[in-house]
Coordinates of N, CA, C and O in Angstrom, one line a residue:
M1 N -25.9 -10.6 -14.2 CA -25.5 -9.2 -14.7 C -25.6 -9.3 -16.2 O -25.3 -10.3 -16.8
A2 N -26.2 -8.3 -16.8 CA -26.4 -8.3 -18.3 C -25.9 -6.9 -18.7 O -26.2 -5.9 -18.1
I3 N -25.3 -6.9 -20.0 CA -24.9 -5.7 -20.6 C -25.9 -5.3 -21.7 O -26.2 -6.2 -22.5
V4 N -26.5 -4.2 -21.5 CA -27.5 -3.7 -22.4 C -26.9 -2.9 -23.6 O -26.1 -2.1 -23.5
K5 N -27.3 -3.4 -24.9 CA -26.8 -2.7 -26.1 C -28.0 -2.2 -26.9 O -28.9 -2.9 -27.1
D6 N -27.9 -1.0 -27.3 CA -28.9 -0.4 -28.2 C -30.3 -0.5 -27.9 O -31.2 -0.9 -28.6
N7 N -30.6 -0.3 -26.6 CA -32.0 -0.3 -26.1 C -32.4 1.0 -25.8 O -32.1 1.7 -24.8
I8 N -33.4 1.6 -26.6 CA -33.9 3.0 -26.5 C -34.6 3.1 -25.1 O -34.6 4.2 -24.5
L9 N -35.2 2.0 -24.6 CA -36.0 2.2 -23.4 C -35.1 2.4 -22.2 O -35.4 3.1 -21.3
L10 N -34.0 1.6 -22.1 CA -33.0 1.7 -21.0 C -31.8 2.7 -21.2 O -31.0 2.8 -20.4
Q11 N -31.9 3.4 -22.3 CA -30.8 4.3 -22.6 C -30.5 5.4 -21.6 O -29.5 5.8 -21.2
F12 N -31.6 5.9 -20.9 CA -31.5 7.0 -20.0 C -32.0 6.6 -18.6 O -32.1 7.5 -17.7
V13 N -32.2 5.3 -18.4 CA -32.6 4.9 -17.1 C -31.4 4.5 -16.2 O -30.6 3.7 -16.6
R14 N -31.3 4.9 -15.0 CA -30.3 4.6 -14.0 C -30.9 4.4 -12.7 O -31.8 5.2 -12.3
G15 N -30.4 3.5 -11.9 CA -30.9 3.3 -10.5 C -31.5 2.0 -10.3 O -31.2 1.0 -11.0
T16 N -32.3 2.0 -9.1 CA -32.9 0.7 -8.7 C -34.3 0.6 -9.0 O -35.1 1.6 -8.8
L17 N -34.7 -0.5 -9.5 CA -36.1 -0.7 -9.9 C -36.7 -1.7 -8.9 O -36.4 -2.8 -8.8
G18 N -37.6 -1.2 -8.0 CA -38.2 -2.1 -7.0 C -37.0 -2.4 -6.0 O -36.2 -1.6 -5.7
K19 N -37.0 -3.6 -5.6 CA -36.0 -4.1 -4.7 C -35.3 -5.2 -5.4 O -34.6 -6.1 -4.8
Q20 N -35.3 -5.3 -6.7 CA -34.8 -6.4 -7.4 C -33.8 -6.1 -8.5 O -33.0 -7.0 -8.6
L21 N -33.8 -4.9 -9.1 CA -33.0 -4.8 -10.2 C -32.2 -3.4 -10.1 O -32.9 -2.4 -9.8
T22 N -30.9 -3.4 -10.5 CA -30.2 -2.1 -10.5 C -29.6 -1.9 -11.9 O -29.1 -2.8 -12.5
I23 N -29.8 -0.7 -12.4 CA -29.3 -0.3 -13.8 C -28.3 0.8 -13.6 O -28.6 1.8 -12.9
Y24 N -27.1 0.6 -14.1 CA -25.9 1.6 -14.0 C -25.1 1.6 -15.2 O -25.2 0.7 -16.0
E25 N -24.3 2.6 -15.2 CA -23.4 2.7 -16.4 C -21.9 2.6 -15.9 O -21.6 3.3 -14.9
R26 N -21.1 1.8 -16.6 CA -19.7 1.7 -16.2 C -18.9 1.6 -17.5 O -19.2 0.8 -18.4
N27 N -18.0 2.5 -17.6 CA -17.1 2.6 -18.9 C -18.0 2.7 -20.1 O -17.6 2.1 -21.1
G28 N -19.0 3.4 -20.1 CA -19.8 3.6 -21.3 C -20.8 2.5 -21.6 O -21.5 2.6 -22.6
Q29 N -20.8 1.5 -20.8 CA -21.8 0.4 -21.1 C -22.9 0.4 -20.0 O -22.7 0.7 -18.8
I30 N -24.1 0.2 -20.4 CA -25.2 0.1 -19.5 C -25.3 -1.4 -19.0 O -25.2 -2.3 -19.7
I31 N -25.4 -1.5 -17.7 CA -25.3 -2.8 -17.0 C -26.5 -2.9 -16.1 O -26.9 -2.0 -15.3
M32 N -27.2 -4.2 -16.3 CA -28.4 -4.5 -15.4 C -27.9 -5.6 -14.5 O -27.4 -6.6 -15.0
A33 N -28.2 -5.5 -13.2 CA -27.9 -6.6 -12.3 C -28.9 -6.7 -11.2 O -29.7 -5.8 -10.9
T34 N -28.9 -7.8 -10.5 CA -29.8 -8.0 -9.4 C -29.3 -7.1 -8.2 O -28.1 -6.9 -8.1
K35 N -30.3 -6.5 -7.5 CA -29.8 -5.7 -6.5 C -29.2 -6.3 -5.3 O -29.7 -7.4 -4.8
R36 N -28.0 -5.8 -4.9 CA -27.4 -6.4 -3.9 C -27.8 -5.8 -2.6 O -27.9 -4.6 -2.4
G37 N -27.9 -6.6 -1.5 CA -28.2 -6.0 -0.2 C -27.0 -6.2 0.7 O -26.0 -6.8 0.3
P38 N -27.1 -5.7 1.9 CA -26.0 -5.8 2.9 C -25.8 -7.3 3.2 O -26.8 -8.1 3.4
S39 N -24.6 -7.7 3.6 CA -24.4 -9.0 4.1 C -25.0 -9.3 5.4 O -25.0 -8.4 6.3
R40 N -25.5 -10.5 5.7 CA -26.0 -10.8 7.0 C -25.0 -11.5 7.9 O -25.3 -11.7 9.0
K41 N -23.8 -11.7 7.3 CA -22.8 -12.3 8.2 C -22.0 -11.3 9.0 O -21.9 -10.2 8.5
K42 N -21.6 -11.7 10.2 CA -20.8 -10.8 10.9 C -19.4 -10.7 10.3 O -18.8 -11.7 10.0
P43 N -18.8 -9.4 10.1 CA -17.6 -9.3 9.6 C -16.5 -9.9 10.4 O -16.5 -9.8 11.7
T44 N -15.4 -10.5 9.7 CA -14.3 -11.1 10.4 C -13.4 -9.9 10.9 O -13.5 -8.8 10.5
Q45 N -12.4 -10.3 11.8 CA -11.5 -9.3 12.3 C -10.6 -8.7 11.2 O -10.4 -7.6 11.1
K46 N -10.3 -9.5 10.2 CA -9.5 -9.1 9.0 C -10.3 -8.1 8.2 O -9.8 -7.1 7.7
Q47 N -11.6 -8.4 8.0 CA -12.5 -7.5 7.2 C -12.6 -6.1 8.0 O -12.6 -5.0 7.4
L48 N -12.7 -6.2 9.3 CA -12.8 -4.9 10.1 C -11.6 -4.1 9.9 O -11.6 -2.9 9.9
E49 N -10.3 -4.8 10.0 CA -9.1 -4.1 9.9 C -9.0 -3.5 8.5 O -8.6 -2.3 8.3
A50 N -9.5 -4.1 7.5 CA -9.3 -3.6 6.1 C -10.3 -2.5 5.9 O -10.0 -1.4 5.3
R51 N -11.5 -2.5 6.5 CA -12.4 -1.4 6.5 C -11.8 -0.2 7.2 O -11.9 1.0 6.7
E52 N -11.1 -0.4 8.3 CA -10.5 0.7 9.0 C -9.4 1.3 8.1 O -9.3 2.6 8.1
R53 N -8.5 0.5 7.5 CA -7.5 1.1 6.7 C -8.1 1.9 5.5 O -7.5 2.8 5.1
M54 N -9.2 1.3 4.9 CA -9.8 2.0 3.8 C -10.4 3.3 4.2 O -10.3 4.3 3.5
T55 N -11.0 3.4 5.5 CA -11.5 4.7 5.9 C -10.4 5.7 6.1 O -10.6 6.9 5.7
I56 N -9.3 5.3 6.6 CA -8.1 6.2 6.8 C -7.6 6.7 5.4 O -7.3 7.8 5.2
A57 N -7.5 5.7 4.5 CA -7.0 6.0 3.2 C -7.9 6.9 2.5 O -7.4 7.9 1.8
S58 N -9.2 6.8 2.6 CA -10.2 7.7 2.0 C -10.1 9.0 2.6 O -10.2 10.1 1.8
A59 N -9.9 9.3 3.8 CA -9.8 10.5 4.5 C -8.4 11.2 4.0 O -8.6 12.4 3.7
R60 N -7.4 10.5 3.9 CA -6.2 11.1 3.4 C -6.4 11.5 1.9 O -5.9 12.5 1.5
A61 N -7.1 10.7 1.1 CA -7.2 11.0 -0.3 C -8.1 12.3 -0.4 O -7.8 13.1 -1.3
Q62 N -9.2 12.4 0.4 CA -10.1 13.6 0.3 C -9.2 14.8 0.7 O -9.4 16.0 0.1
R63 N -8.3 14.7 1.7 CA -7.4 15.9 2.0 C -6.5 16.3 0.8 O -6.3 17.4 0.5
M64 N -6.0 15.2 0.2 CA -5.1 15.5 -0.9 C -5.8 16.1 -2.1 O -5.3 16.9 -3.0
M65 N -7.1 15.8 -2.4 CA -7.8 16.3 -3.5 C -8.0 17.9 -3.3 O -8.4 18.5 -4.3
A66 N -7.8 18.4 -2.2 CA -8.0 19.9 -2.1 C -6.8 20.6 -2.7 O -7.0 21.8 -3.0
D67 N -5.7 20.0 -2.9 CA -4.5 20.6 -3.5 C -4.6 20.3 -5.0 O -4.6 19.2 -5.5
P68 N -4.8 21.4 -5.8 CA -5.0 21.2 -7.3 C -3.8 20.5 -8.0 O -4.0 19.8 -9.0
E69 N -2.6 20.8 -7.6 CA -1.4 20.2 -8.3 C -1.3 18.7 -8.0 O -1.1 17.9 -8.9
V70 N -1.7 18.3 -6.7 CA -1.7 16.8 -6.4 C -2.9 16.2 -7.1 O -2.7 15.1 -7.6
K71 N -4.1 16.8 -7.2 CA -5.1 16.3 -7.9 C -4.8 16.1 -9.4 O -5.1 15.0 -9.9
A72 N -4.1 17.0 -10.0 CA -3.8 16.9 -11.4 C -2.8 15.7 -11.6 O -2.8 15.0 -12.6
Y73 N -1.8 15.6 -10.6 CA -0.8 14.5 -10.6 C -1.6 13.2 -10.7 O -1.3 12.3 -11.6
Y74 N -2.6 13.0 -9.7 CA -3.3 11.7 -9.7 C -4.2 11.5 -10.9 O -4.4 10.3 -11.4
A75 N -4.8 12.6 -11.4 CA -5.6 12.5 -12.6 C -4.8 12.0 -13.8 O -5.3 11.3 -14.6
S76 N -3.5 12.4 -13.9 CA -2.7 12.0 -15.0 C -2.3 10.5 -15.0 O -2.1 10.0 -16.0
L77 N -2.5 9.9 -13.8 CA -2.2 8.5 -13.7 C -3.5 7.7 -13.8 O -3.3 6.4 -13.9
A78 N -4.6 8.2 -13.8 CA -5.9 7.5 -13.8 C -6.1 6.8 -15.2 O -5.9 7.4 -16.2
G79 N -6.6 5.6 -15.2 CA -6.9 4.9 -16.4 C -8.4 5.0 -16.7 O -9.1 5.8 -16.1
P80 N -8.9 4.2 -17.7 CA -10.3 4.3 -18.0 C -11.2 3.8 -16.8 O -10.8 2.8 -16.2
G81 N -12.2 4.6 -16.5 CA -13.1 4.2 -15.5 C -12.6 4.6 -14.0 O -13.1 4.3 -13.0
Q82 N -11.4 5.3 -14.1 CA -10.9 5.8 -12.8 C -10.8 7.3 -12.8 O -10.8 8.0 -13.9
N83 N -10.6 7.8 -11.5 CA -10.4 9.3 -11.5 C -9.3 9.6 -10.5 O -8.6 8.7 -10.0
A84 N -8.9 10.8 -10.3 CA -7.8 11.2 -9.4 C -8.1 10.7 -7.9 O -7.2 10.2 -7.4
Y85 N -9.3 10.8 -7.4 CA -9.6 10.3 -6.1 C -9.2 8.8 -6.0 O -8.8 8.3 -5.0
N86 N -9.6 8.0 -7.0 CA -9.3 6.5 -7.0 C -7.8 6.3 -6.8 O -7.4 5.5 -6.1
M87 N -7.1 7.1 -7.6 CA -5.6 6.9 -7.6 C -5.1 7.3 -6.2 O -4.1 6.7 -5.6
A88 N -5.6 8.4 -5.6 CA -5.2 8.9 -4.4 C -5.5 7.9 -3.2 O -4.6 7.7 -2.3
V89 N -6.6 7.3 -3.3 CA -7.0 6.2 -2.3 C -6.0 5.1 -2.4 O -5.5 4.6 -1.4
K90 N -5.7 4.7 -3.6 CA -4.8 3.5 -3.8 C -3.4 3.9 -3.3 O -2.8 3.1 -2.6
D91 N -3.0 5.1 -3.5 CA -1.7 5.5 -2.9 C -1.7 5.5 -1.4 O -0.8 5.2 -0.8
A92 N -2.8 6.1 -0.8 CA -2.9 6.3 0.6 C -3.1 4.9 1.3 O -2.8 4.9 2.4
Y93 N -3.4 3.8 0.6 CA -3.7 2.5 1.2 C -2.3 1.8 1.6 O -2.3 1.1 2.5
R94 N -1.3 2.1 0.7 CA 0.0 1.4 0.9 C 1.1 2.3 1.2 O 1.1 3.5 0.8
S95 N 2.0 1.8 2.1 CA 3.1 2.6 2.5 C 4.4 2.3 1.5 O 4.3 1.3 0.8
P96 N 5.2 3.3 1.4 CA 6.3 2.9 0.5 C 7.2 1.9 1.0 O 7.2 1.5 2.2
E97 N 8.1 1.3 0.2 CA 9.0 0.1 0.6 C 10.3 0.7 0.5 O 10.8 1.2 -0.5
I98 N 11.1 0.4 1.6 CA 12.6 0.7 1.6 C 13.2 -0.6 1.3 O 13.2 -1.6 2.0
Q99 N 13.8 -0.8 0.1 CA 14.4 -2.0 -0.4 C 15.7 -2.3 0.1 O 16.1 -3.4 0.5
S100 N 16.5 -1.2 0.3 CA 17.9 -1.4 0.8 C 18.5 -0.1 1.4 O 18.0 1.0 0.9
I101 N 19.4 -0.2 2.3 CA 20.2 0.9 2.7 C 21.6 0.5 2.7 O 22.0 -0.5 3.1
R102 N 22.4 1.3 1.9 CA 23.8 1.0 1.7 C 24.7 2.1 2.1 O 24.3 3.3 2.1
L103 N 25.9 1.8 2.5 CA 26.9 2.8 2.8 C 28.0 2.9 1.8 O 28.5 1.9 1.5
E104 N 28.1 4.0 1.1 CA 29.2 4.2 0.2 C 30.1 5.3 0.7 O 29.7 6.5 0.5
K105 N 31.2 4.9 1.3 CA 32.1 5.9 1.9 C 31.4 6.6 3.0 O 31.0 6.0 3.9
D106 N 31.2 8.0 2.9 CA 30.5 8.7 4.0 C 29.1 9.0 3.6 O 28.4 10.0 4.0
E107 N 28.5 8.3 2.6 CA 27.2 8.6 2.1 C 26.2 7.4 2.3 O 26.6 6.2 2.2
V108 N 25.1 7.7 2.8 CA 24.0 6.7 3.0 C 23.1 6.7 1.7 O 22.6 7.8 1.3
V109 N 23.0 5.5 1.1 CA 22.2 5.5 -0.1 C 21.0 4.6 0.2 O 21.2 3.4 0.6
V110 N 19.8 5.1 0.0 CA 18.5 4.3 0.3 C 17.8 4.1 -1.0 O 17.5 5.0 -1.8
T111 N 17.5 2.9 -1.2 CA 16.6 2.5 -2.4 C 15.2 2.3 -1.9 O 14.9 1.5 -1.1
A112 N 14.3 3.3 -2.2 CA 12.9 3.3 -1.8 C 12.0 3.4 -3.0 O 12.2 4.1 -3.9
K113 N 10.9 2.6 -2.9 CA 10.0 2.5 -4.0 C 8.5 2.7 -3.5 O 8.2 2.2 -2.4
N114 N 7.7 3.2 -4.4 CA 6.3 3.3 -4.0 C 5.5 3.1 -5.4 O 6.1 3.3 -6.4
E115 N 4.4 2.6 -5.4 CA 3.7 2.4 -6.7 C 3.6 3.8 -7.4 O 3.6 3.8 -8.6
F116 N 3.4 4.9 -6.7 CA 3.2 6.2 -7.3 C 4.6 6.9 -7.2 O 5.4 6.9 -8.2
R117 N 4.8 7.5 -6.1 CA 6.2 8.1 -5.9 C 6.5 8.3 -4.4 O 5.6 8.5 -3.6
V118 N 7.7 8.3 -4.0 CA 8.2 8.6 -2.7 C 8.3 10.1 -2.6 O 9.1 10.6 -3.4
A119 N 7.7 10.7 -1.6 CA 7.7 12.2 -1.5 C 9.1 12.6 -0.8 O 9.7 13.6 -1.4
E120 N 9.5 11.9 0.2 CA 10.7 12.3 0.8 C 11.3 11.1 1.7 O 10.6 10.2 2.0
V121 N 12.6 11.2 1.9 CA 13.3 10.3 2.7 C 14.2 11.0 3.7 O 14.9 11.9 3.4
E122 N 13.9 10.6 5.1 CA 14.7 11.3 6.1 C 15.6 10.2 6.7 O 15.3 9.1 6.9
V123 N 16.8 10.7 7.0 CA 17.8 9.8 7.6 C 18.3 10.4 8.9 O 18.6 11.5 9.0
K124 N 18.4 9.5 9.8 CA 19.0 9.8 11.2 C 20.2 8.9 11.5 O 20.1 7.7 11.3
V125 N 21.2 9.5 12.0 CA 22.4 8.7 12.4 C 22.4 8.7 13.9 O 22.4 9.8 14.6
V126 N 22.5 7.5 14.5 CA 22.4 7.4 16.0 C 23.7 6.8 16.5 O 24.1 5.8 15.8
D127 N 24.3 7.3 17.6 CA 25.6 6.6 18.0 C 25.2 5.4 18.9 O 24.0 5.1 19.1
A128 N 26.3 4.8 19.4 CA 26.1 3.6 20.2 C 25.3 3.8 21.5 O 24.7 2.8 22.0
D129 N 25.3 5.0 22.0 CA 24.5 5.3 23.3 C 23.0 5.7 22.9 O 22.2 6.0 23.9
G130 N 22.6 5.7 21.7 CA 21.3 6.0 21.3 C 21.0 7.5 21.1 O 19.8 7.9 21.1
V131 N 22.0 8.3 21.0 CA 21.8 9.8 20.8 C 21.9 10.0 19.3 O 22.8 9.5 18.6
V132 N 21.0 10.8 18.9 CA 20.9 11.2 17.4 C 22.0 12.2 17.2 O 22.0 13.3 17.7
T133 N 23.1 11.8 16.4 CA 24.1 12.8 16.1 C 23.9 13.7 15.0 O 24.4 14.7 15.0
E134 N 23.1 13.2 14.0 CA 22.7 14.1 12.9 C 21.4 13.5 12.2 O 21.2 12.3 12.3
S135 N 20.8 14.4 11.5 CA 19.6 14.0 10.8 C 19.3 15.0 9.6 O 19.8 16.2 9.7
G136 N 18.7 14.5 8.6 CA 18.3 15.4 7.5 C 17.6 14.6 6.4 O 17.5 13.4 6.5
R137 N 17.2 15.4 5.4 CA 16.6 14.8 4.2 C 17.6 14.4 3.2 O 18.5 15.0 2.9
A138 N 17.3 13.3 2.6 CA 18.1 12.6 1.6 C 17.6 13.3 0.2 O 16.5 13.8 0.1
V139 N 18.5 13.3 -0.8 CA 18.2 13.9 -2.1 C 18.0 12.8 -3.1 O 18.7 11.8 -3.1
L140 N 17.0 12.9 -3.9 CA 16.7 11.9 -4.9 C 17.8 11.9 -6.0 O 18.1 12.9 -6.5
G141 N 18.2 10.7 -6.3 CA 19.3 10.5 -7.3 C 18.7 10.6 -8.7 O 17.5 10.6 -9.0
W142 N 19.6 10.5 -9.7 CA 19.2 10.6 -11.1 C 18.3 9.4 -11.6 O 17.5 9.6 -12.5
N143 N 18.4 8.3 -10.9 CA 17.6 7.1 -11.4 C 16.2 7.1 -10.8 O 15.4 6.3 -11.2
G144 N 15.8 8.0 -9.9 CA 14.5 8.2 -9.4 C 14.1 7.1 -8.4 O 13.0 7.1 -7.8
V145 N 15.0 6.3 -7.9 CA 14.8 5.3 -6.9 C 15.8 5.5 -5.8 O 15.3 5.3 -4.6
D146 N 17.0 5.8 -6.0 CA 18.0 5.9 -5.0 C 18.0 7.4 -4.3 O 18.0 8.3 -5.1
W147 N 18.0 7.4 -3.0 CA 18.1 8.6 -2.3 C 19.5 8.7 -1.5 O 19.8 7.7 -1.0
H148 N 20.1 9.9 -1.6 CA 21.5 10.0 -1.1 C 21.5 11.1 0.0 O 20.9 12.2 0.0
Y149 N 22.2 10.7 1.1 CA 22.4 11.5 2.3 C 23.9 11.5 2.6 O 24.5 10.5 2.8
K150 N 24.4 12.7 2.6 CA 25.8 12.9 3.0 C 26.0 13.0 4.4 O 25.6 14.0 5.0
A151 N 26.6 11.9 5.1 CA 26.7 11.9 6.5 C 28.1 12.5 6.9 O 29.1 12.3 6.2
T152 N 28.2 13.3 8.1 CA 29.5 13.8 8.5 C 30.3 12.7 9.2 O 31.5 12.7 9.0
A153 N 29.6 11.8 9.9 CA 30.3 10.7 10.5 C 29.3 9.6 10.8 O 28.2 9.8 11.1
L154 N 29.8 8.3 10.6 CA 29.0 7.2 10.9 C 29.6 6.4 12.0 O 30.6 5.6 11.8
P155 N 29.2 6.6 13.3 CA 29.9 6.0 14.4 C 29.7 4.5 14.5 O 28.6 4.0 14.3
A156 N 30.8 3.9 14.8 CA 30.7 2.4 14.9 C 29.9 2.0 16.1 O 29.9 2.7 17.2
G157 N 29.1 1.0 16.0 CA 28.2 0.5 17.1 C 26.9 1.3 17.1 O 26.0 0.9 17.7
G158 N 26.8 2.2 16.2 CA 25.5 3.0 16.0 C 24.6 2.4 15.0 O 24.7 1.2 14.6
K159 N 23.7 3.2 14.6 CA 22.8 2.8 13.5 C 22.3 4.0 12.7 O 22.3 5.1 13.1
V160 N 21.8 3.6 11.5 CA 21.2 4.6 10.6 C 19.7 4.1 10.5 O 19.4 3.1 10.3
I161 N 18.8 5.2 10.8 CA 17.4 5.0 10.8 C 16.9 5.9 9.6 O 17.1 7.0 9.5
V162 N 16.1 5.1 8.6 CA 15.7 5.7 7.5 C 14.1 5.7 7.5 O 13.5 4.7 7.8
E163 N 13.5 6.7 7.2 CA 12.1 6.9 7.1 C 11.7 7.4 5.7 O 12.1 8.6 5.3
A164 N 11.0 6.6 4.9 CA 10.5 6.9 3.6 C 9.0 7.3 3.7 O 8.2 6.5 4.3
E165 N 8.5 8.4 3.1 CA 7.1 8.9 3.1 C 6.6 9.1 1.8 O 7.3 9.6 0.9
N166 N 5.4 8.7 1.5 CA 4.7 9.0 0.2 C 3.9 10.2 0.3 O 3.8 10.8 1.3
L167 N 3.3 10.6 -0.8 CA 2.4 11.8 -0.8 C 1.3 11.9 0.2 O 1.1 12.9 0.8
P168 N 0.6 10.8 0.4 CA -0.4 10.9 1.3 C 0.0 10.9 2.9 O -0.8 11.0 3.7
G169 N 1.3 10.7 3.0 CA 1.8 10.7 4.5 C 2.1 9.4 5.1 O 2.4 9.2 6.2
R170 N 1.9 8.3 4.3 CA 2.2 6.9 4.8 C 3.7 6.8 4.8 O 4.4 7.2 3.8
Y171 N 4.2 6.2 5.8 CA 5.7 6.1 5.9 C 6.1 4.7 6.3 O 5.3 3.9 6.9
T172 N 7.3 4.4 6.1 CA 8.0 3.2 6.4 C 9.3 3.5 7.1 O 10.1 4.3 6.6
V173 N 9.7 2.7 8.1 CA 10.9 3.0 8.8 C 11.8 1.7 8.8 O 11.3 0.6 9.0
K174 N 13.1 1.8 8.5 CA 14.0 0.8 8.5 C 15.3 1.2 9.1 O 15.7 2.3 9.0
E175 N 16.0 0.3 9.7 CA 17.3 0.5 10.4 C 18.4 -0.3 9.8 O 18.2 -1.4 9.3
L176 N 19.6 0.3 9.9 CA 20.8 -0.4 9.5 C 21.8 -0.2 10.6 O 22.2 0.9 11.0
L177 N 22.3 -1.4 11.2 CA 23.3 -1.3 12.3 C 24.7 -1.1 11.7 O 25.0 -1.7 10.7
L178 N 25.5 -0.1 12.3 CA 26.8 0.2 11.8 C 27.8 -0.7 12.6 O 27.7 -0.9 13.8
T179 N 28.7 -1.3 11.9 CA 29.8 -2.1 12.5 C 31.1 -1.5 12.5 O 31.3 -0.6 11.8

């Protein structure tokens, strides 16, 4: 790979020359590199899984780019050499993380993080027989990380099921057993 500086001949040339050389621009710099071809090795299972995840993330990102507000949000997070679509793919590739579920009196407090932002947190209260007694959306607290849900009753022997979702629709589920 070579970075071309102040060369009038290659200033407006982009693309592949023959089957040997590729010229492209990245972050305002002209780069010359040998042409890469497809790998001749059979992909591993892990590579196939990563490709599948990337395909799904790309499809979610394309759907999100149709919304001008979401597109503007991701564009505001893009750095040099990146765009809104790149940020949307990055967000769609990973699920949010539920770090903790705490009970404070009759309130369920969920600490959920995502590299970009958690869109919503849903809380379900299940009794000892497995019946959902109540459910609803938690409200984001002032610190931007804790989500609060006011429960009417937390039955002993039951559990609290929390689902955190990010903008692209990826979600994480975590449970807390009630004693």
